[in-house]
XYZ file of C-alpha atoms in Angstrom:
588
model
C 81.784 80.598 -17.823
C 78.809 80.968 -15.215
C 79.081 80.454 -11.540
C 76.290 78.966 -9.595
C 75.955 78.588 -6.213
C 75.263 74.632 -4.536
C 72.836 74.660 -1.664
C 75.482 73.019 0.837
C 78.414 73.808 -1.802
C 80.658 76.482 -2.378
C 80.710 78.217 -5.714
C 80.425 75.578 -8.972
C 81.797 75.650 -12.409
C 79.160 74.924 -15.630
C 81.121 72.310 -17.929
C 82.700 74.366 -20.495
C 80.598 75.483 -23.767
C 80.212 73.116 -26.019
C 81.733 75.043 -29.223
C 83.335 78.141 -29.145
C 81.771 80.506 -32.087
C 83.079 83.162 -34.086
C 82.891 86.647 -31.982
C 84.406 84.641 -28.860
C 88.250 84.424 -27.958
C 89.173 81.961 -26.607
C 92.305 81.394 -24.097
C 95.154 82.345 -25.627
C 95.998 78.639 -24.628
C 93.984 76.918 -26.267
C 93.838 79.313 -29.496
C 97.033 78.350 -29.675
C 96.335 74.997 -29.772
C 93.761 75.285 -32.434
C 95.703 77.555 -34.731
C 98.188 74.718 -34.666
C 95.231 72.032 -35.668
C 94.337 74.541 -38.130
C 97.627 74.422 -39.444
C 98.706 71.135 -39.831
C 95.330 71.050 -41.334
C 96.888 72.997 -43.868
C 99.779 70.986 -43.842
C 97.733 68.595 -45.491
C 96.419 70.393 -49.051
C 100.126 72.645 -49.208
C 101.765 68.872 -49.354
C 99.041 67.210 -51.508
C 99.243 70.827 -54.432
C 103.326 70.600 -54.390
C 103.489 67.349 -54.304
C 100.940 66.588 -57.227
C 102.877 70.081 -59.580
C 106.325 68.669 -58.244
C 106.053 65.859 -60.080
C 104.409 67.620 -62.822
C 107.576 69.942 -64.346
C 110.428 68.775 -65.952
C 113.806 67.369 -64.332
C 110.986 67.102 -61.012
C 114.223 65.192 -58.822
C 115.763 68.341 -58.848
C 112.776 70.762 -58.662
C 112.387 69.441 -55.713
C 114.830 69.399 -53.842
C 113.457 73.564 -53.266
C 109.560 71.997 -52.844
C 109.915 72.905 -49.163
C 111.344 77.028 -50.460
C 107.763 76.074 -51.979
C 106.110 75.865 -48.828
C 107.848 78.097 -47.665
C 106.614 80.903 -49.287
C 103.329 79.259 -49.847
C 103.100 79.460 -45.753
C 104.186 82.723 -45.434
C 101.308 84.124 -48.297
C 98.482 82.019 -47.213
C 98.793 83.643 -43.544
C 99.078 87.520 -44.919
C 95.469 86.158 -47.361
C 94.282 84.660 -44.190
C 94.878 87.879 -42.313
C 93.528 90.304 -44.855
C 90.403 87.607 -45.161
C 89.633 87.481 -41.992
C 89.890 91.437 -40.797
C 88.508 93.166 -44.066
C 86.894 90.195 -46.720
C 84.219 88.029 -45.843
C 85.728 88.243 -41.457
C 84.403 84.729 -41.359
C 87.233 82.336 -40.074
C 88.518 80.569 -43.103
C 91.981 79.911 -43.674
C 93.365 80.731 -46.937
C 95.968 78.142 -48.756
C 96.793 76.783 -52.726
C 93.647 74.571 -54.412
C 92.882 72.597 -56.913
C 91.461 74.290 -58.596
C 94.744 76.380 -59.405
C 96.947 73.101 -60.043
C 94.592 71.550 -62.408
C 95.298 74.250 -65.094
C 98.772 74.649 -63.264
C 99.609 71.158 -64.734
C 98.393 71.207 -67.849
C 100.045 74.239 -68.783
C 103.629 72.157 -67.822
C 102.423 69.534 -70.410
C 102.265 71.897 -73.105
C 106.373 73.128 -73.011
C 106.939 76.653 -74.520
C 109.636 77.611 -76.908
C 112.714 75.519 -76.769
C 116.612 76.318 -78.295
C 119.448 74.278 -78.825
C 122.555 74.980 -77.059
C 125.273 72.683 -76.351
C 126.885 71.396 -72.421
C 130.281 69.886 -72.517
C 129.971 69.119 -76.185
C 126.183 67.746 -76.312
C 123.569 68.878 -77.611
C 121.045 69.404 -75.513
C 117.370 71.405 -75.328
C 116.571 73.944 -72.832
C 113.929 75.394 -72.322
C 114.114 78.924 -72.854
C 110.910 81.953 -73.375
C 112.216 84.395 -75.412
C 114.758 83.878 -78.710
C 118.418 83.732 -76.566
C 118.540 81.242 -73.100
C 119.856 83.121 -70.006
C 123.489 82.431 -68.828
C 122.464 80.427 -65.922
C 122.291 76.682 -64.480
C 121.013 73.994 -66.912
C 118.783 72.406 -64.662
C 117.030 75.314 -63.226
C 116.439 76.081 -67.072
C 114.520 73.297 -67.109
C 111.366 74.013 -65.055
C 112.497 77.343 -63.629
C 110.502 78.975 -66.813
C 107.612 76.502 -66.009
C 107.195 77.978 -62.964
C 107.649 81.798 -63.869
C 104.369 81.362 -66.643
C 102.576 79.020 -63.979
C 103.002 82.071 -61.908
C 102.266 84.526 -64.504
C 98.656 83.028 -64.630
C 97.981 83.838 -61.186
C 98.747 87.099 -61.435
C 96.794 87.344 -64.324
C 93.705 85.073 -62.167
C 94.376 87.276 -58.907
C 93.569 90.640 -61.039
C 90.827 89.177 -62.900
C 89.146 87.969 -58.657
C 89.726 91.342 -57.895
C 87.868 92.520 -60.972
C 85.031 90.839 -60.022
C 84.885 91.508 -56.681
C 85.132 95.214 -57.453
C 82.288 95.522 -60.233
C 79.885 93.132 -57.535
C 80.198 90.630 -60.266
C 81.575 87.528 -57.376
C 77.539 88.956 -55.305
C 75.744 88.716 -58.042
C 76.437 85.408 -58.562
C 76.029 84.567 -55.393
C 72.625 85.656 -55.192
C 70.758 83.431 -57.429
C 72.798 80.109 -55.554
C 70.381 78.819 -54.396
C 70.105 74.946 -52.394
C 69.474 73.394 -56.128
C 72.880 74.771 -57.279
C 74.350 74.655 -53.629
C 73.536 71.662 -53.065
C 75.098 69.649 -55.991
C 78.212 72.089 -55.905
C 79.650 71.325 -52.322
C 79.151 68.038 -52.901
C 81.216 67.925 -56.381
C 83.359 70.192 -54.742
C 84.178 67.313 -51.796
C 83.836 64.778 -54.363
C 86.419 66.174 -56.193
C 89.051 64.684 -53.456
C 89.043 61.032 -53.636
C 92.122 60.875 -56.285
C 94.503 62.604 -54.633
C 93.129 61.427 -51.204
C 93.244 57.568 -52.682
C 96.925 58.741 -53.822
C 98.084 60.100 -50.579
C 96.466 56.986 -48.542
C 98.024 54.389 -50.475
C 101.294 54.446 -49.392
C 99.992 53.208 -45.920
C 96.429 52.122 -45.520
C 97.026 50.741 -42.364
C 98.317 54.190 -41.182
C 95.454 55.944 -43.147
C 92.637 53.565 -42.321
C 94.081 54.054 -38.007
C 93.995 57.502 -38.663
C 90.313 58.068 -39.948
C 88.726 55.407 -37.170
C 90.280 57.935 -34.417
C 88.970 60.577 -36.648
C 85.941 58.845 -36.151
C 85.719 57.976 -32.873
C 87.125 61.524 -31.323
C 84.743 63.691 -33.434
C 81.525 61.398 -33.289
C 81.851 59.104 -30.625
C 82.806 60.901 -27.630
C 82.060 64.217 -28.704
C 79.633 64.618 -26.083
C 82.715 63.478 -23.136
C 83.932 66.168 -21.301
C 86.838 66.058 -19.033
C 87.546 67.697 -16.116
C 90.091 70.047 -15.831
C 92.192 70.256 -12.139
C 93.408 73.169 -11.119
C 95.897 73.916 -7.336
C 94.917 76.761 -5.039
C 96.737 77.096 -1.919
C 93.566 76.775 0.418
C 91.994 74.163 -1.197
C 94.574 72.250 -2.974
C 93.188 70.457 -6.219
C 89.821 70.449 -7.696
C 87.583 70.116 -10.424
C 87.714 73.661 -12.157
C 85.865 72.910 -14.903
C 85.059 70.411 -17.569
C 86.309 70.664 -21.182
C 85.077 68.568 -24.537
C 88.799 67.653 -25.413
C 88.747 64.775 -27.760
C 86.118 66.747 -30.372
C 87.586 69.797 -30.151
C 90.895 68.430 -30.919
C 89.933 65.445 -33.009
C 92.056 66.256 -35.869
C 95.346 67.386 -33.935
C 95.424 63.955 -31.556
C 95.549 61.913 -34.250
C 98.284 63.186 -36.479
C 100.649 64.243 -33.493
C 100.244 60.275 -32.214
C 100.057 59.290 -35.432
C 102.906 61.586 -36.362
C 105.356 60.728 -33.618
C 104.411 56.465 -33.810
C 105.203 55.988 -37.539
C 108.764 58.364 -36.667
C 109.707 55.709 -33.859
C 108.639 52.655 -35.887
C 110.781 53.973 -38.530
C 108.724 53.794 -41.905
C 109.625 57.351 -42.761
C 110.133 55.640 -46.493
C 107.436 54.203 -46.966
C 105.281 57.193 -45.364
C 106.861 60.476 -47.041
C 104.884 62.224 -48.925
C 106.952 62.674 -52.012
C 108.049 59.695 -53.967
C 110.166 56.742 -53.902
C 113.826 58.207 -53.714
C 112.660 61.196 -51.875
C 114.434 62.841 -48.570
C 113.286 61.855 -45.328
C 113.182 65.298 -43.414
C 115.372 67.513 -41.079
C 115.063 64.956 -39.008
C 117.182 61.547 -39.879
C 119.338 63.192 -42.894
C 122.540 64.453 -43.397
C 121.324 67.662 -46.413
C 119.657 69.480 -43.974
C 122.521 71.981 -44.555
C 120.939 73.064 -47.299
C 117.889 74.385 -45.323
C 118.192 77.701 -43.956
C 116.793 78.884 -40.729
C 115.489 81.994 -41.344
C 114.220 83.231 -45.045
C 111.928 86.050 -45.549
C 110.331 85.188 -49.236
C 110.998 88.527 -51.269
C 110.091 89.321 -55.024
C 111.879 87.437 -57.744
C 113.462 85.561 -55.774
C 112.610 82.882 -58.073
C 112.178 85.403 -61.381
C 109.321 87.225 -62.609
C 106.173 86.034 -63.263
C 105.689 84.796 -67.138
C 102.781 86.643 -68.687
C 102.103 85.493 -72.080
C 98.425 84.568 -74.334
C 98.907 80.751 -72.591
C 98.847 82.244 -68.962
C 96.373 84.836 -69.521
C 94.231 81.537 -70.689
C 95.200 79.412 -67.986
C 94.710 82.399 -65.836
C 90.908 82.900 -66.694
C 89.928 79.594 -65.680
C 91.898 79.565 -61.984
C 89.921 82.529 -61.712
C 86.402 81.055 -62.364
C 87.602 77.622 -60.533
C 88.064 79.840 -57.875
C 84.999 82.269 -57.447
C 82.792 79.128 -57.576
C 84.986 77.136 -54.863
C 85.167 80.375 -52.737
C 81.220 80.484 -53.024
C 80.240 77.138 -51.725
C 83.204 77.306 -49.093
C 81.629 80.944 -47.877
C 78.311 79.220 -48.094
C 79.542 76.028 -45.907
C 81.396 77.925 -43.578
C 77.976 80.246 -42.513
C 76.368 76.962 -42.778
C 78.217 75.115 -40.369
C 78.543 77.650 -38.027
C 74.680 78.135 -38.607
C 74.724 81.338 -39.696
C 73.004 84.183 -41.972
C 74.976 83.230 -45.911
C 77.330 85.609 -46.785
C 75.449 88.550 -47.824
C 76.566 90.264 -51.492
C 78.977 92.481 -50.283
C 81.134 90.551 -48.180
C 80.880 87.703 -51.002
C 82.534 90.962 -53.056
C 85.191 91.517 -50.720
C 85.989 88.513 -49.766
C 86.621 87.407 -53.739
C 88.589 90.838 -54.022
C 90.466 90.218 -50.851
C 91.671 86.290 -52.595
C 92.633 87.878 -55.606
C 94.854 90.262 -53.691
C 96.289 87.606 -52.282
C 96.778 85.547 -54.923
C 98.908 87.419 -56.769
C 101.390 88.423 -53.438
C 101.856 84.800 -53.826
C 103.010 84.611 -56.931
C 104.581 88.132 -56.609
C 106.538 86.403 -53.919
C 107.618 83.399 -55.771
C 104.837 80.818 -54.829
C 103.849 78.437 -57.621
C 100.259 77.943 -56.365
C 97.301 81.126 -55.807
C 95.288 81.311 -52.273
C 91.892 80.704 -51.824
C 89.505 79.891 -49.316
C 90.476 75.959 -47.474
C 87.752 73.626 -47.632
C 89.829 71.393 -45.320
C 89.861 73.853 -43.060
C 85.950 74.183 -42.316
C 85.504 71.006 -42.521
C 87.572 70.693 -39.340
C 85.601 73.732 -37.910
C 82.109 71.458 -38.464
C 84.313 68.429 -37.028
C 85.887 70.760 -33.914
C 83.545 73.103 -33.744
C 86.280 75.496 -33.068
C 84.656 78.120 -34.933
C 86.315 81.836 -33.378
C 87.159 83.813 -35.715
C 90.469 84.382 -33.421
C 92.393 81.407 -33.713
C 92.314 81.544 -37.559
C 94.243 84.800 -37.158
C 96.239 82.950 -34.603
C 97.594 80.610 -37.378
C 97.681 83.067 -39.954
C 100.279 84.696 -37.882
C 102.591 81.175 -38.098
C 101.587 80.545 -41.192
C 104.023 83.805 -41.939
C 106.717 82.692 -38.719
C 107.048 79.113 -39.984
C 107.104 80.490 -43.953
C 110.009 83.163 -42.593
C 112.070 79.859 -41.372
C 113.045 76.690 -44.807
C 113.607 74.605 -42.019
C 110.798 74.071 -39.692
C 108.787 74.310 -43.060
C 110.418 71.531 -44.472
C 109.793 70.087 -40.666
C 106.219 69.588 -41.657
C 107.192 67.628 -44.965
C 108.170 64.452 -41.997
C 104.833 64.199 -41.347
C 103.352 60.731 -43.787
C 101.841 60.999 -46.590
C 98.918 58.454 -45.240
C 98.634 61.308 -42.261
C 97.281 63.841 -45.301
C 95.149 60.655 -47.404
C 93.225 60.763 -44.275
C 92.424 64.352 -43.079
C 91.783 64.975 -46.643
C 88.669 61.934 -46.922
C 87.573 63.494 -43.909
C 87.382 66.866 -44.061
C 86.755 66.954 -47.286
C 83.440 64.744 -46.945
C 82.055 67.214 -44.574
C 81.313 69.826 -47.940
C 79.363 66.758 -49.321
C 77.845 66.267 -46.322
C 76.889 69.877 -46.428
C 75.776 69.851 -50.116
C 73.407 67.001 -49.113
C 71.630 69.347 -46.612
C 70.816 71.382 -48.939
C 68.865 69.241 -50.843
C 66.555 69.424 -47.399
C 64.984 72.614 -49.224
C 64.093 71.528 -52.841
C 61.263 69.489 -53.311
C 63.107 66.212 -54.474
C 59.987 64.484 -55.557
C 59.868 67.565 -58.767
C 61.225 66.275 -61.968
C 62.901 69.145 -62.797
C 65.186 68.811 -59.536
C 65.352 65.736 -59.591
C 67.573 65.851 -63.729
C 69.031 68.879 -62.133
C 71.232 66.933 -59.922
C 71.468 64.073 -61.291
C 72.829 65.654 -63.911
C 75.068 67.574 -62.774
C 76.639 65.398 -60.869
C 76.926 63.218 -63.027
C 78.759 65.047 -66.104
C 80.646 67.319 -63.545
C 82.271 64.299 -62.614
C 82.681 62.808 -65.676
C 83.320 65.170 -68.409
C 86.801 65.732 -66.268
C 87.271 62.167 -66.000
C 87.301 61.410 -69.806
C 89.323 64.715 -71.358
C 91.765 63.364 -68.720
C 92.354 60.407 -69.655
C 91.667 61.618 -73.412
C 93.276 64.638 -73.881
C 94.826 64.497 -76.930
C 91.282 65.083 -79.111
C 91.516 68.661 -77.962
C 93.862 69.577 -80.893
C 92.959 72.855 -81.636
C 96.515 73.493 -83.419
C 96.782 76.690 -81.625
C 98.700 75.228 -77.842
C 97.282 78.884 -75.522
C 93.495 77.353 -77.234
C 93.697 74.499 -75.957
C 94.457 74.624 -72.102
C 92.570 76.937 -72.328
C 89.986 74.631 -73.309
C 91.606 71.253 -71.338
C 91.562 73.441 -68.173
C 87.928 74.421 -68.758
C 86.822 70.798 -69.188
C 88.682 69.175 -66.779
C 87.501 71.050 -63.567
C 84.722 69.752 -61.762
C 84.692 72.718 -60.042
C 83.416 74.901 -62.792
C 81.643 71.511 -65.117
C 79.298 70.768 -61.295
C 79.473 75.382 -60.599
C 78.321 76.125 -64.360
C 75.878 73.021 -64.994
C 73.991 73.305 -61.716
C 73.649 77.851 -61.849
C 72.460 77.575 -65.922
C 70.183 74.525 -65.345
C 68.300 76.295 -61.816
C 68.244 79.550 -63.135
C 66.778 78.862 -66.669
C 64.609 75.638 -66.240
C 61.696 75.829 -65.731
C 58.262 73.910 -64.422
C 57.482 72.747 -61.473
C 58.942 72.800 -57.940
C 61.328 74.803 -55.918
C 61.593 75.040 -52.359
C 59.418 73.887 -49.965
C 61.058 74.994 -47.084
C 63.189 78.691 -46.411
C 66.553 77.554 -44.739
C 66.618 80.667 -41.613
C 69.370 79.353 -39.813
C 69.915 79.586 -35.969
C 71.873 82.613 -35.127
C 72.116 85.223 -37.784
C 75.636 86.903 -37.152
C 76.697 90.830 -38.149
C 78.516 90.665 -41.538
C 79.707 94.767 -40.962
C 83.236 95.094 -41.656
C 84.569 97.112 -38.396
C 81.390 95.602 -36.046
C 82.272 91.920 -35.188
C 80.207 88.331 -35.898
C 77.810 89.030 -32.461
C 74.466 87.102 -32.603
C 71.133 89.151 -33.120
C 67.650 88.410 -31.716
C 66.234 85.215 -33.474
C 62.155 85.106 -33.304
C 60.866 82.841 -30.840
C 59.565 79.565 -32.787
C 61.031 76.411 -34.414
C 60.835 78.406 -37.894
C 61.015 81.730 -38.452
C 59.117 81.026 -42.096
C 56.323 78.761 -42.246
C 56.786 75.720 -44.465
C 55.230 75.922 -48.079
C 56.986 79.223 -48.484
C 58.492 79.896 -52.045
C 59.912 82.642 -52.219
C 63.425 83.223 -54.319
C 66.339 83.053 -52.837
C 67.824 86.164 -52.339
C 70.551 87.704 -50.235
C 69.491 88.540 -46.575
C 67.856 91.682 -45.976
C 69.486 95.114 -45.177
C 67.327 94.761 -41.647
C 69.241 91.427 -41.315
C 72.971 93.091 -41.352
C 75.100 96.143 -41.351
C 76.401 97.167 -44.399
C 80.218 97.549 -44.757
C 79.165 101.189 -46.313
C 77.218 102.114 -43.227
C 79.798 101.185 -41.338
C 83.172 102.743 -43.124
C 80.039 106.515 -43.037
C 81.628 107.077 -39.929
C 85.162 108.402 -41.000
C 83.427 110.453 -44.244
C 82.237 113.994 -43.586
C 78.331 113.877 -44.199
C 76.572 114.493 -47.661
C 78.662 113.004 -49.327
C 77.285 109.267 -50.121
C 77.250 108.891 -53.605
C 74.143 106.194 -54.525
C 74.343 103.884 -57.874
C 78.125 104.169 -58.713
C 80.445 100.912 -59.156
C 81.672 101.164 -55.623
C 78.619 100.884 -54.561
C 77.378 98.228 -55.783
C 80.570 97.095 -54.294
C 80.064 97.987 -50.461
C 76.801 97.175 -50.671
């Protein structure tokens, strides 16, 4: 903040800046509050994924008793993956969390039971899910859903390995270079629209709380976005005086409504109605006598819930997970850069990002998580609403995730947030993906028949095909369960449908049309690994390229970014740089 000298007054402070850019480190108090806001938004996505997956497991009531432990492991692994992503990966302020791209193949895997053996227990013959010829001698209730989770973890490991290979080989960066506005616009719109069923399901637990939550978020983030609250301080010489003015309502437009309604629902004793778990579930740490089963401190470790099972079924499920997560990551990187007003991520940043997302997914599966990790769309939507884009705050949020993940009781406390609040958070944050996708239409010739067909056909089919196969999955019956899992996973994921259709049509259909304006961003950034994302100089004028430029959509030129490989040259002797190898493809 800058100080200015008034003509008759003492030094006065200008109002606080309207946003915290990615390279700026806010004060520690603000960074902690921003981090708590990110964790609460992340908790909405975590509970949605875990609740839907647990409901799909056999004997889900038994598995639900361990739901807080699964969430603790996911928080712990998400924190590690977020630190890797913000430090060594794309370096965007992206929170990593389980996503719906992992959920759909996992649910399909559980719907096709594994090979069963018959066993007797107390004189009653019952079927127990087994992985081999003989069932292990463990508790029979665990044997019904534990093998299913191990198979899901095997699929997550396969998807993580594939994502690492996509990054090392440079395929992710190569694909992102060919994603123009005709690909990004429908793809981001579909990513946002694909969540409406989940948001409606959680919001239907109490529509009044959901509507009030949405109303408060809209009021604080939009109507009161320019309202600056004076911050007072006390000094011994002058007493109380105004230190600065701060946009409290906008930067905490998600934290304030969530905490307020969370406390209000607890006071009104509405927990039974708005419990994130189905009817009959536990109300939470504050209202149940079973909290002695929840440990205060427990570090997730490999093998706690069994080793991941890798077979043909899990390999096919992992392929669809990797494909869906990679498409989602391209959209998430572009959305985050668009929200911050920066250049699109270059090829090397996309490669590093997807590579470390794969590493994070492998860590999550080995530690016992029920889902992989990818860039969180709701947290990027929170960046767009609050404009608190500091990477330091996201890293603090990652540390909080690790600490909370080491305490199952603190994680269990997060499950007391009513499901209606989660529905509201998902509704508001996923709409930002739709908004960013629609904003890319301005860079296309929307009067072109070619572009009209690509947009309409892609968005309609990406929503129609998954909806139809969700209700008519019996039409996929090849006689081989692994092939059925592969085809259903590919056909029931809107992200895969939209991304592949838009990419193929835009790069294969010829005809008049294309771009009417090159979307140079407001704030070019440096994407190198060892330097911070500081804004570079921008040429004067409203736009660097005049309207009518139709050159291909490519990654930023070398002059506009510092290459990852160039920064690492300080660690290598002179004259030892290789060119043309696969490693250079990944780095440059």
